PDB file of C-alpha atoms in Angstrom:
ATOM      1  CA  MET A   1     113.063 109.048  78.186  1.00 69.00           C
ATOM      2  CA  ASN A   2     113.756 108.845  81.933  1.00 74.00           C
ATOM      3  CA  TYR A   3     111.249 106.331  83.357  1.00 80.00           C
ATOM      4  CA  GLN A   4     110.533 106.809  87.359  1.00 74.00           C
ATOM      5  CA  TRP A   5     107.604 105.935  89.106  1.00 70.00           C
ATOM      6  CA  TYR A   6     106.849 106.169  92.938  1.00 65.00           C
ATOM      7  CA  PRO A   7     103.315 106.958  93.689  1.00 71.00           C
ATOM      8  CA  GLY A   8     102.615 108.025  97.349  1.00 74.00           C
ATOM      9  CA  HIS A   9     100.982 104.543  98.627  1.00 75.00           C
ATOM     10  CA  MET A  10     104.392 102.882  97.956  1.00 79.00           C
ATOM     11  CA  THR A  11     105.805 104.711 100.924  1.00 80.00           C
ATOM     12  CA  LYS A  12     102.821 103.714 103.386  1.00 81.00           C
ATOM     13  CA  ALA A  13     103.366 100.015 102.019  1.00 81.00           C
ATOM     14  CA  ARG A  14     106.877 100.580 102.708  1.00 82.00           C
ATOM     15  CA  ARG A  15     106.304 101.309 106.313  1.00 85.00           C
ATOM     16  CA  MET A  16     104.176  98.307 106.717  1.00 82.00           C
ATOM     17  CA  MET A  17     106.837  96.230 105.706  1.00 84.00           C
ATOM     18  CA  GLN A  18     109.280  97.579 108.101  1.00 83.00           C
ATOM     19  CA  GLU A  19     106.529  97.079 111.171  1.00 86.00           C
ATOM     20  CA  ASN A  20     105.847  93.806 110.208  1.00 86.00           C
ATOM     21  CA  ILE A  21     109.722  92.265 109.556  1.00 88.00           C
ATOM     22  CA  LYS A  22     110.317  91.641 113.095  1.00 88.00           C
ATOM     23  CA  LEU A  23     107.211  88.974 112.831  1.00 89.00           C
ATOM     24  CA  ILE A  24     108.908  87.028 110.163  1.00 91.00           C
ATOM     25  CA  ASP A  25     111.678  84.562 109.850  1.00 93.00           C
ATOM     26  CA  LEU A  26     111.987  84.333 105.841  1.00 93.00           C
ATOM     27  CA  ILE A  27     111.438  86.862 103.284  1.00 93.00           C
ATOM     28  CA  ILE A  28     110.482  85.043 100.004  1.00 95.00           C
ATOM     29  CA  GLU A  29     111.505  87.707  97.063  1.00 95.00           C
ATOM     30  CA  LEU A  30     109.862  87.035  93.673  1.00 96.00           C
ATOM     31  CA  VAL A  31     111.866  88.453  91.155  1.00 97.00           C
ATOM     32  CA  ASP A  32     111.354  88.746  87.131  1.00 97.00           C
ATOM     33  CA  ALA A  33     113.469  86.000  85.387  1.00 98.00           C
ATOM     34  CA  ARG A  34     113.756  88.169  82.334  1.00 98.00           C
ATOM     35  CA  ILE A  35     115.723  91.008  84.647  1.00 97.00           C
ATOM     36  CA  PRO A  36     116.550  89.287  87.873  1.00 97.00           C
ATOM     37  CA  ILE A  37     118.795  92.421  88.902  1.00 94.00           C
ATOM     38  CA  ALA A  38     116.537  95.081  87.993  1.00 94.00           C
ATOM     39  CA  SER A  39     113.409  93.339  89.417  1.00 95.00           C
ATOM     40  CA  ARG A  40     115.010  93.277  93.155  1.00 93.00           C
ATOM     41  CA  ASN A  41     114.020  96.253  95.114  1.00 88.00           C
ATOM     42  CA  PRO A  42     117.037  97.287  97.292  1.00 88.00           C
ATOM     43  CA  ASP A  43     114.845  98.301 100.206  1.00 85.00           C
ATOM     44  CA  ILE A  44     114.157  94.904 100.638  1.00 86.00           C
ATOM     45  CA  ASP A  45     117.976  93.808 101.096  1.00 84.00           C
ATOM     46  CA  GLU A  46     117.849  97.085 103.899  1.00 83.00           C
ATOM     47  CA  LEU A  47     114.761  95.898 105.327  1.00 83.00           C
ATOM     48  CA  GLY A  48     115.527  92.195 105.616  1.00 83.00           C
ATOM     49  CA  LYS A  49     118.822  92.194 107.231  1.00 84.00           C
ATOM     50  CA  GLY A  50     119.499  89.066 109.374  1.00 85.00           C
ATOM     51  CA  LYS A  51     116.424  87.139 108.068  1.00 90.00           C
ATOM     52  CA  SER A  52     116.485  84.300 106.045  1.00 91.00           C
ATOM     53  CA  ARG A  53     116.458  84.775 102.206  1.00 93.00           C
ATOM     54  CA  ILE A  54     114.847  82.868  99.250  1.00 96.00           C
ATOM     55  CA  VAL A  55     114.930  84.455  95.810  1.00 97.00           C
ATOM     56  CA  LEU A  56     112.025  83.104  93.222  1.00 98.00           C
ATOM     57  CA  LEU A  57     112.965  83.698  89.574  1.00 98.00           C
ATOM     58  CA  ASN A  58     109.185  84.181  88.457  1.00 98.00           C
ATOM     59  CA  LYS A  59     107.839  83.754  84.736  1.00 97.00           C
ATOM     60  CA  SER A  60     110.791  81.595  84.116  1.00 97.00           C
ATOM     61  CA  ASP A  61     108.891  80.344  81.080  1.00 97.00           C
ATOM     62  CA  LEU A  62     109.175  84.004  79.459  1.00 98.00           C
ATOM     63  CA  ALA A  63     112.960  84.078  79.855  1.00 98.00           C
ATOM     64  CA  ASP A  64     115.923  82.480  77.861  1.00 98.00           C
ATOM     65  CA  ALA A  65     115.943  79.088  79.296  1.00 97.00           C
ATOM     66  CA  ALA A  66     119.668  79.056  79.227  1.00 97.00           C
ATOM     67  CA  CYS A  67     120.106  82.376  80.805  1.00 97.00           C
ATOM     68  CA  ASN A  68     117.506  81.177  83.935  1.00 98.00           C
ATOM     69  CA  LYS A  69     120.448  78.483  84.618  1.00 97.00           C
ATOM     70  CA  GLN A  70     123.050  81.256  84.730  1.00 97.00           C
ATOM     71  CA  TRP A  71     121.155  83.463  87.083  1.00 98.00           C
ATOM     72  CA  VAL A  72     120.257  80.223  89.291  1.00 97.00           C
ATOM     73  CA  ARG A  73     124.242  79.791  89.478  1.00 97.00           C
ATOM     74  CA  TYR A  74     124.689  83.477  90.007  1.00 97.00           C
ATOM     75  CA  PHE A  75     122.602  83.453  93.167  1.00 95.00           C
ATOM     76  CA  GLU A  76     123.652  80.376  94.709  1.00 95.00           C
ATOM     77  CA  GLU A  77     127.404  81.439  94.098  1.00 95.00           C
ATOM     78  CA  ARG A  78     126.301  84.333  96.580  1.00 91.00           C
ATOM     79  CA  GLY A  79     124.769  81.991  99.246  1.00 90.00           C
ATOM     80  CA  VAL A  80     121.452  82.709  98.264  1.00 92.00           C
ATOM     81  CA  HIS A  81     118.457  79.818  97.948  1.00 96.00           C
ATOM     82  CA  VAL A  82     116.913  80.294  94.702  1.00 97.00           C
ATOM     83  CA  LEU A  83     114.307  78.441  92.600  1.00 97.00           C
ATOM     84  CA  GLU A  84     112.941  78.952  88.736  1.00 97.00           C
ATOM     85  CA  VAL A  85     109.164  79.073  89.027  1.00 97.00           C
ATOM     86  CA  ASN A  86     106.161  79.798  86.529  1.00 96.00           C
ATOM     87  CA  SER A  87     103.179  81.007  89.150  1.00 94.00           C
ATOM     88  CA  LYS A  88     100.924  80.313  86.346  1.00 93.00           C
ATOM     89  CA  THR A  89     101.381  76.744  85.397  1.00 93.00           C
ATOM     90  CA  GLY A  90     102.749  75.728  89.087  1.00 92.00           C
ATOM     91  CA  ALA A  91     106.357  74.367  87.725  1.00 93.00           C
ATOM     92  CA  GLY A  92     108.694  74.479  90.609  1.00 95.00           C
ATOM     93  CA  ILE A  93     106.231  75.457  93.122  1.00 93.00           C
ATOM     94  CA  LYS A  94     106.120  72.172  94.934  1.00 93.00           C
ATOM     95  CA  ALA A  95     110.188  72.407  95.443  1.00 95.00           C
ATOM     96  CA  ILE A  96     109.305  75.446  97.742  1.00 94.00           C
ATOM     97  CA  GLY A  97     108.338  73.864 100.736  1.00 91.00           C
ATOM     98  CA  ALA A  98     111.651  71.793 100.919  1.00 93.00           C
ATOM     99  CA  LEU A  99     113.749  74.986 100.234  1.00 95.00           C
ATOM    100  CA  VAL A 100     112.053  76.926 103.091  1.00 94.00           C
ATOM    101  CA  GLN A 101     112.899  74.151 105.608  1.00 92.00           C
ATOM    102  CA  LYS A 102     116.394  74.474 104.110  1.00 94.00           C
ATOM    103  CA  ALA A 103     116.696  78.246 104.391  1.00 94.00           C
ATOM    104  CA  CYS A 104     115.015  78.063 108.101  1.00 93.00           C
ATOM    105  CA  ALA A 105     117.204  75.287 109.152  1.00 92.00           C
ATOM    106  CA  GLU A 106     118.989  77.050 112.115  1.00 90.00           C
ATOM    107  CA  LYS A 107     116.100  78.735 112.976  1.00 87.00           C
ATOM    108  CA  LEU A 108     114.109  75.256 113.216  1.00 88.00           C
ATOM    109  CA  GLU A 109     117.156  73.949 115.315  1.00 90.00           C
ATOM    110  CA  ARG A 110     117.156  76.848 117.778  1.00 89.00           C
ATOM    111  CA  ASP A 111     113.602  76.422 118.139  1.00 86.00           C
ATOM    112  CA  ARG A 112     114.057  72.524 118.573  1.00 87.00           C
ATOM    113  CA  LYS A 113     116.714  72.847 121.287  1.00 90.00           C
ATOM    114  CA  ARG A 114     114.399  75.678 123.134  1.00 90.00           C
ATOM    115  CA  GLY A 115     111.287  73.098 123.104  1.00 90.00           C
ATOM    116  CA  ILE A 116     109.228  75.261 120.828  1.00 85.00           C
ATOM    117  CA  VAL A 117     107.554  72.711 118.562  1.00 80.00           C
ATOM    118  CA  ASN A 118     104.773  73.365 115.717  1.00 78.00           C
ATOM    119  CA  ARG A 119     105.739  76.830 115.447  1.00 86.00           C
ATOM    120  CA  PRO A 120     104.990  77.449 111.793  1.00 88.00           C
ATOM    121  CA  VAL A 121     107.936  79.484 109.697  1.00 92.00           C
ATOM    122  CA  ARG A 122     106.633  83.047 108.844  1.00 93.00           C
ATOM    123  CA  ALA A 123     107.549  84.077 105.368  1.00 94.00           C
ATOM    124  CA  MET A 124     107.115  87.316 103.802  1.00 92.00           C
ATOM    125  CA  VAL A 125     106.214  87.273 100.024  1.00 92.00           C
ATOM    126  CA  ALA A 126     107.909  90.471  98.879  1.00 90.00           C
ATOM    127  CA  GLY A 127     108.808  91.991  95.332  1.00 90.00           C
ATOM    128  CA  ILE A 128     107.996  94.748  92.764  1.00 90.00           C
ATOM    129  CA  PRO A 129     104.757  95.652  91.236  1.00 89.00           C
ATOM    130  CA  ASN A 130     103.349  93.179  88.411  1.00 91.00           C
ATOM    131  CA  VAL A 131     106.102  90.701  89.209  1.00 94.00           C
ATOM    132  CA  GLY A 132     103.659  87.945  89.982  1.00 92.00           C
ATOM    133  CA  LYS A 133     103.066  87.610  93.973  1.00 90.00           C
ATOM    134  CA  SER A 134      99.681  86.978  94.233  1.00 87.00           C
ATOM    135  CA  THR A 135      99.677  84.521  91.241  1.00 91.00           C
ATOM    136  CA  PHE A 136     102.298  82.650  93.243  1.00 93.00           C
ATOM    137  CA  ILE A 137     100.496  82.926  96.617  1.00 90.00           C
ATOM    138  CA  ASN A 138      97.474  81.162  94.647  1.00 89.00           C
ATOM    139  CA  ALA A 139      99.375  78.281  93.306  1.00 91.00           C
ATOM    140  CA  PHE A 140     101.400  77.342  96.344  1.00 90.00           C
ATOM    141  CA  ALA A 141      98.288  77.850  98.556  1.00 85.00           C
ATOM    142  CA  GLY A 142      96.302  75.718  95.925  1.00 79.00           C
ATOM    143  CA  LYS A 143      93.219  78.109  95.625  1.00 66.00           C
ATOM    144  CA  ALA A 144      92.417  81.380  94.998  1.00 52.00           C
ATOM    145  CA  CYS A 145      93.562  83.361  98.444  1.00 58.00           C
ATOM    146  CA  THR A 146      94.412  86.609  96.886  1.00 51.00           C
ATOM    147  CA  LYS A 147      93.562  88.755  94.421  1.00 46.00           C
ATOM    148  CA  THR A 148      95.321  88.694  91.110  1.00 42.00           C
ATOM    149  CA  GLY A 149      95.867  91.045  88.017  1.00 45.00           C
ATOM    150  CA  ASN A 150      97.933  92.036  85.038  1.00 49.00           C
ATOM    151  CA  LYS A 151      98.747  95.442  86.227  1.00 44.00           C
ATOM    152  CA  PRO A 152     100.668  97.198  89.112  1.00 45.00           C
ATOM    153  CA  GLY A 153      99.054  97.474  92.303  1.00 42.00           C
ATOM    154  CA  VAL A 154      96.417  94.827  92.709  1.00 40.00           C
ATOM    155  CA  THR A 155      97.507  93.951  96.294  1.00 44.00           C
ATOM    156  CA  LYS A 156      96.877  97.007  98.536  1.00 46.00           C
ATOM    157  CA  GLY A 157      97.373  95.951 102.113  1.00 50.00           C
ATOM    158  CA  LYS A 158      98.965  93.067 103.874  1.00 58.00           C
ATOM    159  CA  GLN A 159      97.266  89.563 104.137  1.00 70.00           C
ATOM    160  CA  TRP A 160      98.250  86.605 106.526  1.00 82.00           C
ATOM    161  CA  ILE A 161      97.861  83.123 104.876  1.00 86.00           C
ATOM    162  CA  ARG A 162      98.224  79.996 106.593  1.00 85.00           C
ATOM    163  CA  LEU A 163      99.399  77.393 104.143  1.00 83.00           C
ATOM    164  CA  ASN A 164      99.686  74.754 106.500  1.00 82.00           C
ATOM    165  CA  LYS A 165     100.985  73.805 110.365  1.00 83.00           C
ATOM    166  CA  ASN A 166     104.660  74.368 109.037  1.00 86.00           C
ATOM    167  CA  LEU A 167     104.131  77.655 106.866  1.00 91.00           C
ATOM    168  CA  GLU A 168     102.256  81.107 107.294  1.00 91.00           C
ATOM    169  CA  LEU A 169     102.412  83.590 104.215  1.00 92.00           C
ATOM    170  CA  LEU A 170     102.405  87.613 104.641  1.00 90.00           C
ATOM    171  CA  ASP A 171     101.595  89.039 101.496  1.00 86.00           C
ATOM    172  CA  THR A 172     102.530  92.314 101.176  1.00 85.00           C
ATOM    173  CA  PRO A 173     101.675  95.460  98.137  1.00 84.00           C
ATOM    174  CA  GLY A 174     104.663  95.354  95.444  1.00 84.00           C
ATOM    175  CA  ILE A 175     106.835  98.373  96.026  1.00 84.00           C
ATOM    176  CA  LEU A 176     109.259 100.255  94.018  1.00 84.00           C
ATOM    177  CA  TRP A 177     111.921 102.553  95.323  1.00 76.00           C
ATOM    178  CA  PRO A 178     112.157 106.559  95.198  1.00 71.00           C
ATOM    179  CA  LYS A 179     114.982 106.793  92.635  1.00 79.00           C
ATOM    180  CA  PHE A 180     116.489 104.679  90.236  1.00 82.00           C
ATOM    181  CA  GLU A 181     120.269 105.563  89.795  1.00 77.00           C
ATOM    182  CA  ASP A 182     120.410 103.280  86.830  1.00 83.00           C
ATOM    183  CA  GLY A 183     118.275 104.713  84.057  1.00 83.00           C
ATOM    184  CA  ARG A 184     118.254 101.149  82.852  1.00 91.00           C
ATOM    185  CA  VAL A 185     116.508 100.143  85.669  1.00 92.00           C
ATOM    186  CA  GLY A 186     113.715 102.040  85.230  1.00 91.00           C
ATOM    187  CA  MET A 187     113.555 101.183  81.642  1.00 94.00           C
ATOM    188  CA  HIS A 188     113.542  97.711  82.098  1.00 96.00           C
ATOM    189  CA  LEU A 189     110.688  97.974  84.786  1.00 94.00           C
ATOM    190  CA  ALA A 190     108.656  99.884  82.370  1.00 94.00           C
ATOM    191  CA  PHE A 191     109.268  96.968  79.628  1.00 97.00           C
ATOM    192  CA  ILE A 192     107.829  94.213  82.157  1.00 96.00           C
ATOM    193  CA  GLY A 193     104.808  96.445  83.242  1.00 94.00           C
ATOM    194  CA  SER A 194     105.884  97.435  86.534  1.00 91.00           C
ATOM    195  CA  MET A 195     105.171 100.967  86.261  1.00 88.00           C
ATOM    196  CA  ASN A 196     101.773 102.498  85.461  1.00 85.00           C
ATOM    197  CA  ASP A 197     101.702 102.523  81.435  1.00 82.00           C
ATOM    198  CA  GLU A 198      99.764 105.852  81.711  1.00 84.00           C
ATOM    199  CA  ILE A 199     102.476 107.735  82.742  1.00 85.00           C
ATOM    200  CA  ILE A 200     104.499 106.443  79.654  1.00 91.00           C
ATOM    201  CA  ILE A 201     105.029 107.144  76.243  1.00 94.00           C
ATOM    202  CA  VAL A 202     104.625 104.145  74.524  1.00 96.00           C
ATOM    203  CA  GLU A 203     105.965 104.699  71.341  1.00 97.00           C
ATOM    204  CA  GLU A 204     109.072 105.503  72.883  1.00 96.00           C
ATOM    205  CA  LEU A 205     108.973 102.694  75.298  1.00 97.00           C
ATOM    206  CA  ALA A 206     108.422 100.304  72.614  1.00 98.00           C
ATOM    207  CA  CYS A 207     111.609 101.906  70.685  1.00 98.00           C
ATOM    208  CA  ASP A 208     113.919 101.626  73.562  1.00 97.00           C
ATOM    209  CA  LEU A 209     112.641  97.631  73.785  1.00 98.00           C
ATOM    210  CA  LEU A 210     113.200  97.362  70.068  1.00 98.00           C
ATOM    211  CA  ALA A 211     116.905  98.857  70.592  1.00 98.00           C
ATOM    212  CA  CYS A 212     117.482  96.334  73.316  1.00 97.00           C
ATOM    213  CA  LEU A 213     115.711  93.375  71.324  1.00 98.00           C
ATOM    214  CA  LYS A 214     118.102  94.461  68.304  1.00 98.00           C
ATOM    215  CA  GLU A 215     121.283  93.743  70.220  1.00 97.00           C
ATOM    216  CA  LEU A 216     120.263  90.371  71.966  1.00 97.00           C
ATOM    217  CA  TYR A 217     117.678  88.890  70.034  1.00 97.00           C
ATOM    218  CA  PRO A 218     117.279  90.463  66.685  1.00 97.00           C
ATOM    219  CA  ASP A 219     116.325  87.144  64.656  1.00 98.00           C
ATOM    220  CA  LEU A 220     112.963  86.825  67.276  1.00 98.00           C
ATOM    221  CA  VAL A 221     111.688  90.556  65.708  1.00 98.00           C
ATOM    222  CA  GLU A 222     112.206  89.885  62.530  1.00 97.00           C
ATOM    223  CA  LYS A 223     110.565  86.381  62.340  1.00 97.00           C
ATOM    224  CA  ARG A 224     107.350  87.912  64.385  1.00 98.00           C
ATOM    225  CA  TYR A 225     106.690  90.589  62.308  1.00 97.00           C
ATOM    226  CA  GLU A 226     108.387  89.622  58.970  1.00 97.00           C
ATOM    227  CA  ILE A 227     110.151  92.803  58.652  1.00 97.00           C
ATOM    228  CA  ARG A 228     114.087  93.539  58.270  1.00 96.00           C
ATOM    229  CA  TRP A 229     115.583  95.887  60.783  1.00 97.00           C
ATOM    230  CA  ARG A 230     115.952  99.829  60.039  1.00 97.00           C
ATOM    231  CA  GLU A 231     118.840 102.150  61.189  1.00 97.00           C
ATOM    232  CA  LYS A 232     116.608 103.865  63.652  1.00 97.00           C
ATOM    233  CA  GLU A 233     114.276 102.159  65.970  1.00 97.00           C
ATOM    234  CA  ALA A 234     111.272 104.645  65.028  1.00 97.00           C
ATOM    235  CA  ASP A 235     111.676 103.317  61.497  1.00 98.00           C
ATOM    236  CA  THR A 236     111.546  99.515  62.640  1.00 98.00           C
ATOM    237  CA  LEU A 237     108.265 100.609  64.440  1.00 98.00           C
ATOM    238  CA  GLY A 238     107.008 101.989  61.096  1.00 97.00           C
ATOM    239  CA  GLU A 239     107.695  98.791  59.414  1.00 97.00           C
ATOM    240  CA  ILE A 240     106.239  96.612  62.027  1.00 98.00           C
ATOM    241  CA  ALA A 241     102.930  99.033  61.970  1.00 97.00           C
ATOM    242  CA  CYS A 242     102.856  98.324  58.055  1.00 96.00           C
ATOM    243  CA  SER A 243     103.219  94.755  58.570  1.00 96.00           C
ATOM    244  CA  ARG A 244     100.592  94.450  61.096  1.00 96.00           C
ATOM    245  CA  GLY A 245      98.248  96.889  59.021  1.00 95.00           C
ATOM    246  CA  CYS A 246      98.212  99.614  62.134  1.00 96.00           C
ATOM    247  CA  LEU A 247      97.004 102.419  59.949  1.00 93.00           C
ATOM    248  CA  LEU A 248      95.052 105.529  60.521  1.00 92.00           C
ATOM    249  CA  LYS A 249      92.869 107.814  57.994  1.00 84.00           C
ATOM    250  CA  GLY A 250      94.604 108.441  55.191  1.00 81.00           C
ATOM    251  CA  GLU A 251      97.206 105.746  55.179  1.00 82.00           C
ATOM    252  CA  ASN A 252      99.096 107.140  57.896  1.00 92.00           C
ATOM    253  CA  LEU A 253     101.102 104.993  60.186  1.00 96.00           C
ATOM    254  CA  ASN A 254      99.354 104.097  63.691  1.00 97.00           C
ATOM    255  CA  LEU A 255     102.442 104.136  65.927  1.00 97.00           C
ATOM    256  CA  ASN A 256     100.868 103.751  68.804  1.00 97.00           C
ATOM    257  CA  ARG A 257      98.820 100.817  67.953  1.00 97.00           C
ATOM    258  CA  ALA A 258     102.065  99.276  66.644  1.00 98.00           C
ATOM    259  CA  ALA A 259     103.936  99.984  69.961  1.00 98.00           C
ATOM    260  CA  ASN A 260     101.493  98.336  72.151  1.00 97.00           C
ATOM    261  CA  ILE A 261     101.700  95.062  69.610  1.00 98.00           C
ATOM    262  CA  VAL A 262     105.473  95.299  70.486  1.00 98.00           C
ATOM    263  CA  LEU A 263     104.872  95.613  74.126  1.00 98.00           C
ATOM    264  CA  ASP A 264     102.089  93.117  74.565  1.00 97.00           C
ATOM    265  CA  ASP A 265     104.026  90.533  72.642  1.00 98.00           C
ATOM    266  CA  PHE A 266     107.257  90.777  74.819  1.00 98.00           C
ATOM    267  CA  ARG A 267     105.462  91.031  77.640  1.00 97.00           C
ATOM    268  CA  SER A 268     103.333  87.607  77.130  1.00 96.00           C
ATOM    269  CA  GLY A 269     106.112  85.615  75.731  1.00 97.00           C
ATOM    270  CA  ARG A 270     104.862  85.909  72.364  1.00 97.00           C
ATOM    271  CA  LEU A 271     107.979  87.300  70.982  1.00 97.00           C
ATOM    272  CA  GLY A 272     110.049  84.466  72.291  1.00 97.00           C
ATOM    273  CA  ARG A 273     111.763  83.491  75.394  1.00 98.00           C
ATOM    274  CA  ILE A 274     114.028  86.603  76.137  1.00 98.00           C
ATOM    275  CA  THR A 275     116.167  87.923  78.994  1.00 98.00           C
ATOM    276  CA  LEU A 276     117.306  91.147  78.685  1.00 98.00           C
ATOM    277  CA  GLU A 277     119.741  90.923  81.629  1.00 96.00           C
ATOM    278  CA  HIS A 278     122.682  88.368  81.670  1.00 94.00           C
ATOM    279  CA  ALA A 279     124.611  87.091  84.436  1.00 90.00           C
ATOM    280  CA  GLU A 280     128.168  88.158  84.711  1.00 74.00           C
TER     281      GLU A 280
END
C-alpha cells in the first residue's frame, strides 16, 4: 500500500509557519524516537535555515533504549542539539532550558553587546502530526496551556506561550509534506498514527508492521500474542486473531479487530520498546 496524506489545511499551516519564521530565534523540533528520520519534516529544514535548532527525541520511553543513545550520538555528531524526552512523564524536560541557552548562545551574546537585555528567546515548536507537541508544551510550561489529543490535527492555529522572562514558545500545527519519495517514510508515519487512520486499510497496515517487527523484534510479537510466526504476515495476523478471540459470526476471523489490536499495542508501547529506524 502507498501511504500518502496531505490535507489542504497543511498548506495553510506551512504558509503560517513561513510568515512567522522571521519572528523566532530557535526551532524546537519534536521527532518520534521510534522513527527519528521519517518523523523529520524536510520542509522545516528549509524554513529554518539560519535559525538555531534543537531536536527532541519525544516518546523515548516507547523506543529501544540502546537505539535512543545511538540517535543522540547521530545528531550530536552532525552539530545538532538533541535530548531524549518523554512529554507524558516529564522525563528530560528540565534539561531543555539550559539547552535553549546553549543553542542560542551566539544570539544572546550579540544582544548583550548591543545592550539588549531581558529580551526572551522566541522558539517555534514544530513537528509532524501526533508527535506530541501539545503534550510537550504542557509539560514544559507546567500547566495545560494547549489542547492535547491522540490523533493528528488537534492544534489548528498558532499560539504564543510565554513560559518565563527568558523564553516564549510559538506552538504550530503538525504538518507533513506533499509527497514521500521513500515509501517506507509514509509507512512508518502511518504506524505511529501521524496519518488519518480513516484513509488507511488497517489490515494492510498491520501486516506491514508485522513484517517490520518480524525482522527487528520477532520475540516481542511471539511473547505478546503467544503465537508462532507464519510465512505470510496475513497468516500471522490470523494467528493473532485466534489468540485474542477476534471472531465474527460463524467462527470467521475478525482480522480488522486483530489489526487494530496490533497497531494499538505498538503505538502504546504494550508490545515493548521498539525502534524501527537504526542510526547508521
